[in-house]
Structure formats: structure tokens, C-alpha cells
């Protein structure tokens, strides 16, 4: 059996996470970027991360850090990354013109069986694939940041995506230890952002109305809803809160509807309130402490992932 290969276009934070995830499962990884310096920086960072994870006994996979590092290479030649790849994972910045340009270049040299997958969080796949000769192979695989620690992947087809490509893509993500969810069609925002934006819009309005400050709003999630949702999800939570979902709807449908009528129409996040929210956030986590806080977040997410695996065995 030949060695499976992923070609990653873009060596930023998401691209590096993909490289680590696939190497942990024994895939050959080719990381493409336009500048040698960027690739060197990415490879050095990946090596440091994998060594640290191994030292802390948090490394994914059944092979050691050195073996994983050996599977990852970089190139400034797009052909080297695309050639013989089972899947191409694009991770360039969220600029539609750039994505169209990159996919046109990839499409010109990709094999007819190669899955063409984008990490985009912003654009539905039809926007950057309608003119590709291999557009039947296009798919979105949108992660939640950081994907090495948060496993869910939104798999989103374009109208012309071959259903078999969607199935194969889902199977690949399962193989490398992620948790794919498959959308039947493309919709703006996919699922993660549609749910996330509902919460963000309401948090924005609550701060604006002076109901709660930023710290207490975040506590509602981290010390309340988030603790349940980390294990159950929003719908199963309602299922357990009453004697099943049917009874929950009988008990709370009127209340949910009445409260929902009080929600405000969405507004753009701009103006003085942006600075006020930023001020409150930075009072706890100054900008020069963001990386330290991210490191803590990643460790916490890893510990949570381990706990979830233990608890799932007890279901």
C-alpha cells in the first residue's frame, strides 16, 4: 500500500496544525508556501510543538515526535506539494480573489482523483470553484481553531461536489482523529459560525444595554453553558433537562418564543463599544500576554479532550 500524502497550501497556524494532525496518523505531509523563510519558520515551529507535546505526554498518534517530524516537508514549488496527494488542504488568508487564484493553479496540476479541500470559514465553496475543471472534487473542511486540540470539522459540499468526495473526505478526517460533521449543502457561515454568531450578537447587545460586563458574560459560558455543551451539545441538553425533547418543547416553547421576541436585530461590531469591550478584555489579558493565554487554552483543551474520551467510555 502506497504512503498516503496530504498537500497543504499555506504554512500559517492552521496549515501547521493540519501538518501535525496528519503526521500523527502516519501521512506524508508536504507544506507549500511562496517564501522559503515562511516554510523554515513553520517547520521549526512544528518541530518545537511536537517535541513539547511529546515531553508533556500529550502527543497524538502512535509514532514518536521525531518520526512525525520526518514525515513533514516544505516546498516553494506547488507541483511538489500537489503531486500524488490524496487530498489538498488550502489554508491561505480569507481573501476570495486569492483563493480563486490559488485553486486555479492547483486545479491545473492536480490529478482527477485528488480531493480539493479548503479550510475557509468565510466563503461557501461554489464561490471559488465554479470555473475549475475538477470542481466535482471541491469541498470545504472548516476547523475550529486550534484544530489539533478541537476535533470538529465542518464538511461542506458545493452544488457540484461528487457525493463520493464528501464521503471520502469525511472518512479521511475520521481516520486522522478529527470529528467531521457533514452538511448536505452549502449555507453562509456553515454551522459553527451560525451558532457562534448568535451568541456573539446577544453578548454584544447585553454589554451595550449594560446588563452584564464582559467578564460576567464570559463566565456564563465558561462556568455554565459551556460545561454542559462540552459533553452533550445544545439539543441533547434540552433532551435531558426534561423528560425528553417533546416534553421540553411543551414546557418551554412559549417561554423561548417570548424571550426571542426581545432579541435585537443584528448590528455591525463597530464604534466605541468595540473599544470598551477590548478594554475590559485587555484588563485581564493584555495583548502582550495573548500567547501565554493561548498556550494555557491549548493545554486546557487537551486535558478536556482526554477527559471526554474517558467519559465517553462510561456512556
Short mmCIF file of C-alpha atoms in Angstrom, two decimals:
data_model
loop_
_atom_site.label_atom_id
_atom_site.label_comp_id
_atom_site.label_asym_id
_atom_site.label_seq_id
_atom_site.Cartn_x
_atom_site.Cartn_y
_atom_site.Cartn_z
CA UNK A 1 0.00 0.00 0.00
CA UNK A 2 1.43 3.36 -1.02
CA UNK A 3 2.07 6.10 1.52
CA UNK A 4 -0.85 8.50 1.88
CA UNK A 5 0.00 12.13 1.25
CA UNK A 6 -1.64 15.45 2.05
CA UNK A 7 -0.58 18.65 0.33
CA UNK A 8 -1.12 21.74 2.46
CA UNK A 9 -1.28 25.14 0.75
CA UNK A 10 -0.25 27.82 3.25
CA UNK A 11 2.02 27.36 6.26
CA UNK A 12 0.31 29.60 8.80
CA UNK A 13 -1.17 28.44 12.10
CA UNK A 14 -3.95 26.34 10.57
CA UNK A 15 -1.63 24.79 7.99
CA UNK A 16 0.80 23.83 10.73
CA UNK A 17 -2.00 22.24 12.73
CA UNK A 18 -3.05 20.15 9.72
CA UNK A 19 0.55 19.05 9.24
CA UNK A 20 0.77 17.87 12.85
CA UNK A 21 -2.61 16.11 12.72
CA UNK A 22 -1.84 14.15 9.56
CA UNK A 23 1.74 13.29 10.54
CA UNK A 24 0.40 11.86 13.80
CA UNK A 25 -1.55 9.35 11.70
CA UNK A 26 1.45 8.46 9.55
CA UNK A 27 0.62 10.52 6.47
CA UNK A 28 3.33 12.16 4.39
CA UNK A 29 2.87 15.93 4.57
CA UNK A 30 4.04 18.49 2.02
CA UNK A 31 3.67 22.09 3.15
CA UNK A 32 3.64 24.75 0.42
CA UNK A 33 4.27 28.47 0.75
CA UNK A 34 5.66 31.15 -1.55
CA UNK A 35 8.62 32.11 0.67
CA UNK A 36 11.41 29.84 1.89
CA UNK A 37 11.66 31.82 5.13
CA UNK A 38 7.99 31.23 5.90
CA UNK A 39 8.38 27.49 5.37
CA UNK A 40 11.50 27.35 7.54
CA UNK A 41 9.67 29.20 10.31
CA UNK A 42 6.69 26.86 10.03
CA UNK A 43 8.79 23.68 10.11
CA UNK A 44 10.77 24.93 13.11
CA UNK A 45 7.56 25.78 14.95
CA UNK A 46 6.02 22.39 14.14
CA UNK A 47 9.13 20.63 15.43
CA UNK A 48 9.09 22.64 18.65
CA UNK A 49 5.36 21.99 19.19
CA UNK A 50 5.65 18.25 18.61
CA UNK A 51 8.66 17.97 20.92
CA UNK A 52 6.82 19.89 23.64
CA UNK A 53 3.70 17.76 23.26
CA UNK A 54 5.81 14.60 23.50
CA UNK A 55 7.56 15.87 26.62
CA UNK A 56 4.21 16.63 28.25
CA UNK A 57 2.82 13.23 27.13
CA UNK A 58 0.15 14.95 25.03
CA UNK A 59 1.39 13.90 21.58
CA UNK A 60 -1.23 12.45 19.27
CA UNK A 61 -0.72 9.22 17.35
CA UNK A 62 1.25 6.02 17.81
CA UNK A 63 4.62 7.22 16.50
CA UNK A 64 7.07 9.48 18.31
CA UNK A 65 7.78 13.14 17.63
CA UNK A 66 10.91 12.51 15.56
CA UNK A 67 9.03 10.07 13.34
CA UNK A 68 6.23 12.59 12.86
CA UNK A 69 8.68 15.40 12.10
CA UNK A 70 10.35 13.22 9.47
CA UNK A 71 7.03 12.91 7.62
CA UNK A 72 6.69 16.69 7.18
CA UNK A 73 8.50 18.64 4.48
CA UNK A 74 8.12 22.06 2.88
CA UNK A 75 8.36 23.41 -0.65
CA UNK A 76 8.02 26.63 -2.62
CA UNK A 77 7.11 24.58 -5.70
CA UNK A 78 3.38 23.99 -5.91
CA UNK A 79 3.88 20.93 -8.11
CA UNK A 80 5.88 19.20 -5.37
CA UNK A 81 3.05 19.63 -2.88
CA UNK A 82 0.18 18.74 -5.22
CA UNK A 83 1.78 15.74 -6.97
CA UNK A 84 0.48 12.34 -5.77
CA UNK A 85 -1.59 13.91 -2.98
CA UNK A 86 -4.75 12.15 -1.82
CA UNK A 87 -6.09 15.47 -0.57
CA UNK A 88 -5.06 19.11 -0.92
CA UNK A 89 -5.92 21.29 2.08
CA UNK A 90 -5.87 25.02 1.27
CA UNK A 91 -5.14 27.38 4.17
CA UNK A 92 -4.45 30.74 2.53
CA UNK A 93 -5.83 34.01 4.03
CA UNK A 94 -9.56 34.71 3.80
CA UNK A 95 -9.44 36.66 0.55
CA UNK A 96 -11.76 35.41 -2.19
CA UNK A 97 -9.64 36.62 -5.10
CA UNK A 98 -6.60 34.89 -3.60
CA UNK A 99 -8.49 31.63 -3.09
CA UNK A 100 -9.78 31.69 -6.68
CA UNK A 101 -6.22 32.26 -7.91
CA UNK A 102 -4.73 29.50 -5.76
CA UNK A 103 -7.37 26.95 -6.68
CA UNK A 104 -6.97 27.72 -10.38
CA UNK A 105 -3.24 26.98 -10.03
CA UNK A 106 -3.85 23.79 -8.06
CA UNK A 107 -6.57 22.62 -10.44
CA UNK A 108 -4.22 22.93 -13.40
CA UNK A 109 -1.81 20.35 -11.97
CA UNK A 110 -3.92 18.19 -9.63
CA UNK A 111 -4.89 14.66 -10.57
CA UNK A 112 -8.53 13.99 -11.38
CA UNK A 113 -8.92 11.91 -8.21
CA UNK A 114 -7.37 14.39 -5.76
CA UNK A 115 -9.74 15.87 -3.17
CA UNK A 116 -9.61 19.68 -3.24
CA UNK A 117 -10.39 20.86 0.29
CA UNK A 118 -10.45 24.39 1.72
CA UNK A 119 -10.15 25.48 5.36
CA UNK A 120 -12.21 28.61 4.69
CA UNK A 121 -14.50 29.90 7.42
CA UNK A 122 -15.98 32.67 5.26
CA UNK A 123 -16.71 31.54 1.72
CA UNK A 124 -19.07 28.83 0.50
CA UNK A 125 -17.19 26.52 -1.89
CA UNK A 126 -19.18 27.48 -5.00
CA UNK A 127 -17.64 30.96 -4.86
CA UNK A 128 -14.12 29.77 -5.63
CA UNK A 129 -14.71 26.57 -7.60
CA UNK A 130 -17.28 27.26 -10.34
CA UNK A 131 -14.65 27.53 -13.09
CA UNK A 132 -12.45 24.59 -12.05
CA UNK A 133 -12.19 21.59 -14.37
CA UNK A 134 -12.11 19.32 -11.30
CA UNK A 135 -14.86 21.17 -9.44
CA UNK A 136 -16.58 17.86 -8.62
CA UNK A 137 -13.70 17.28 -6.17
CA UNK A 138 -14.10 20.56 -4.26
CA UNK A 139 -15.12 20.52 -0.60
CA UNK A 140 -14.77 22.74 2.45
CA UNK A 141 -13.24 21.25 5.60
CA UNK A 142 -13.63 24.04 8.12
CA UNK A 143 -11.98 23.53 11.53
CA UNK A 144 -12.46 25.18 14.88
CA UNK A 145 -9.24 26.86 15.99
CA UNK A 146 -6.97 25.27 17.17
CA UNK A 147 -7.82 22.06 15.26
CA UNK A 148 -5.06 19.99 16.90
CA UNK A 149 -6.97 20.34 20.18
CA UNK A 150 -10.57 20.86 18.97
CA UNK A 151 -11.59 17.96 16.71
CA UNK A 152 -14.77 19.09 14.95
CA UNK A 153 -14.57 19.65 11.18
CA UNK A 154 -17.42 21.03 9.06
CA UNK A 155 -17.51 19.20 5.72
CA UNK A 156 -19.36 21.39 3.21
CA UNK A 157 -20.01 20.45 -0.44
CA UNK A 158 -20.53 22.78 -3.37
CA UNK A 159 -23.64 22.17 -5.52
CA UNK A 160 -21.47 20.20 -7.97
CA UNK A 161 -19.39 18.21 -5.47
CA UNK A 162 -19.44 14.48 -6.14
CA UNK A 163 -21.19 12.83 -3.14
CA UNK A 164 -18.40 10.24 -3.05
CA UNK A 165 -15.87 13.06 -2.50
CA UNK A 166 -17.85 14.22 0.53
CA UNK A 167 -17.91 10.66 1.90
CA UNK A 168 -14.19 10.14 1.30
CA UNK A 169 -13.35 13.48 2.90
CA UNK A 170 -15.35 12.61 5.99
CA UNK A 171 -13.60 9.24 6.17
CA UNK A 172 -10.18 10.90 5.98
CA UNK A 173 -10.98 13.23 8.88
CA UNK A 174 -12.19 10.30 10.95
CA UNK A 175 -9.02 8.38 10.10
CA UNK A 176 -6.77 11.16 11.40
CA UNK A 177 -8.74 11.56 14.64
CA UNK A 178 -10.97 14.54 13.91
CA UNK A 179 -14.77 14.66 14.30
CA UNK A 180 -16.42 15.59 10.99
CA UNK A 181 -19.99 16.84 10.63
CA UNK A 182 -21.41 16.68 7.12
CA UNK A 183 -23.61 19.44 5.74
CA UNK A 184 -25.98 18.39 2.95
CA UNK A 185 -25.48 21.73 1.17
CA UNK A 186 -23.57 24.99 1.48
CA UNK A 187 -25.04 27.79 3.57
CA UNK A 188 -23.45 31.10 4.67
CA UNK A 189 -21.44 30.71 7.87
CA UNK A 190 -21.77 26.91 7.79
CA UNK A 191 -22.85 25.70 11.26
CA UNK A 192 -20.16 26.64 13.78
CA UNK A 193 -20.25 30.32 12.90
CA UNK A 194 -24.03 30.49 12.63
CA UNK A 195 -24.31 29.20 16.20
CA UNK A 196 -21.34 31.25 17.41
CA UNK A 197 -22.65 34.48 15.89
CA UNK A 198 -26.00 34.10 17.67
CA UNK A 199 -24.13 34.08 20.98
CA UNK A 200 -21.79 36.92 19.96
CA UNK A 201 -24.67 39.11 18.81
CA UNK A 202 -26.52 38.64 22.09
CA UNK A 203 -23.34 39.21 24.14
CA UNK A 204 -22.78 42.45 22.20
CA UNK A 205 -26.30 43.63 22.98
CA UNK A 206 -26.06 42.70 26.67
CA UNK A 207 -22.89 44.78 27.04
CA UNK A 208 -24.44 47.63 25.08
CA UNK A 209 -27.51 47.62 27.33
CA UNK A 210 -25.35 47.48 30.46
CA UNK A 211 -26.94 44.24 31.66
CA UNK A 212 -23.62 42.48 32.33
CA UNK A 213 -19.96 43.31 31.96
CA UNK A 214 -17.63 41.34 29.70
CA UNK A 215 -16.16 39.18 32.45
CA UNK A 216 -19.54 38.01 33.73
CA UNK A 217 -20.84 37.27 30.23
CA UNK A 218 -17.83 35.03 29.62
CA UNK A 219 -18.46 33.31 32.96
CA UNK A 220 -21.95 32.36 31.78
CA UNK A 221 -20.26 30.33 29.04
CA UNK A 222 -17.12 29.03 30.76
CA UNK A 223 -18.77 28.24 34.11
CA UNK A 224 -22.27 27.47 32.86
CA UNK A 225 -23.48 26.64 29.37
CA UNK A 226 -20.05 25.69 28.08
CA UNK A 227 -19.58 23.00 30.70
CA UNK A 228 -22.74 21.22 29.56
CA UNK A 229 -22.21 21.78 25.86
CA UNK A 230 -18.69 20.36 26.01
CA UNK A 231 -20.17 16.94 26.72
CA UNK A 232 -23.76 16.96 25.49
CA UNK A 233 -24.39 19.58 22.85
CA UNK A 234 -27.27 22.02 22.83
CA UNK A 235 -30.06 19.68 21.74
CA UNK A 236 -29.20 16.74 23.99
CA UNK A 237 -29.01 19.21 26.88
CA UNK A 238 -32.68 20.06 26.33
CA UNK A 239 -33.50 16.36 25.94
CA UNK A 240 -32.07 15.67 29.41
CA UNK A 241 -33.44 18.82 31.07
CA UNK A 242 -36.98 17.47 30.79
CA UNK A 243 -38.43 14.04 30.13
CA UNK A 244 -37.25 14.10 26.52
CA UNK A 245 -37.33 16.78 23.83
CA UNK A 246 -41.09 16.54 23.25
CA UNK A 247 -41.81 17.39 26.89
CA UNK A 248 -39.14 20.11 26.83
CA UNK A 249 -40.92 21.81 23.94
CA UNK A 250 -44.28 21.50 25.68
CA UNK A 251 -42.82 23.07 28.82
CA UNK A 252 -40.70 25.84 27.33
CA UNK A 253 -41.86 26.62 23.78
CA UNK A 254 -43.87 29.67 24.89
CA UNK A 255 -41.04 30.98 27.07
CA UNK A 256 -38.43 30.51 24.34
CA UNK A 257 -40.64 32.30 21.83
CA UNK A 258 -41.43 35.17 24.21
CA UNK A 259 -37.78 35.76 25.14
CA UNK A 260 -36.75 35.51 21.49
CA UNK A 261 -39.08 38.40 20.65
CA UNK A 262 -36.88 40.59 22.87
CA UNK A 263 -33.74 39.91 20.82
CA UNK A 264 -32.39 42.87 18.88
CA UNK A 265 -31.71 42.95 15.16
CA UNK A 266 -28.02 42.25 14.45
CA UNK A 267 -25.68 45.22 14.08
CA UNK A 268 -22.09 45.50 12.90
CA UNK A 269 -19.42 45.24 15.57
CA UNK A 270 -18.01 48.75 15.23
CA UNK A 271 -17.84 52.07 17.04
CA UNK A 272 -16.99 52.95 20.67
CA UNK A 273 -18.35 49.68 22.05
CA UNK A 274 -15.57 47.75 20.29
CA UNK A 275 -13.02 49.74 22.28
CA UNK A 276 -14.96 49.30 25.52
CA UNK A 277 -15.16 45.52 25.17
CA UNK A 278 -11.49 45.38 24.17
CA UNK A 279 -10.58 47.47 27.21
CA UNK A 280 -12.36 45.06 29.54
CA UNK A 281 -10.80 42.01 27.88
CA UNK A 282 -7.31 43.51 27.94
CA UNK A 283 -7.60 44.36 31.63
CA UNK A 284 -7.46 40.60 32.27
CA UNK A 285 -5.37 39.51 29.28
CA UNK A 286 -3.14 42.30 27.92
CA UNK A 287 -2.14 41.99 24.29
CA UNK A 288 1.42 41.05 25.23
CA UNK A 289 0.05 38.12 27.26
CA UNK A 290 -2.13 36.66 24.49
CA UNK A 291 0.32 33.90 23.56
CA UNK A 292 0.69 32.82 27.18
CA UNK A 293 -3.09 32.64 27.43
CA UNK A 294 -3.31 30.69 24.15
CA UNK A 295 -0.79 28.19 25.50
CA UNK A 296 -2.93 27.75 28.61
CA UNK A 297 -6.04 27.38 26.41
CA UNK A 298 -4.39 24.67 24.32
CA UNK A 299 -3.31 22.74 27.41
CA UNK A 300 -6.81 23.04 28.88
CA UNK A 301 -8.37 21.83 25.63
CA UNK A 302 -6.02 18.86 25.54
CA UNK A 303 -6.92 17.91 29.11
CA UNK A 304 -10.61 18.32 28.27
CA UNK A 305 -10.21 16.09 25.21
CA UNK A 306 -8.62 13.40 27.36
CA UNK A 307 -11.43 13.66 29.91
CA UNK A 308 -14.07 13.44 27.18
CA UNK A 309 -12.51 10.22 25.89
CA UNK A 310 -12.57 8.76 29.40
CA UNK A 311 -16.17 9.82 29.99
CA UNK A 312 -17.35 8.53 26.61
CA UNK A 313 -16.22 5.05 27.65
CA UNK A 314 -18.67 5.25 30.56
CA UNK A 315 -21.75 6.02 28.47
#
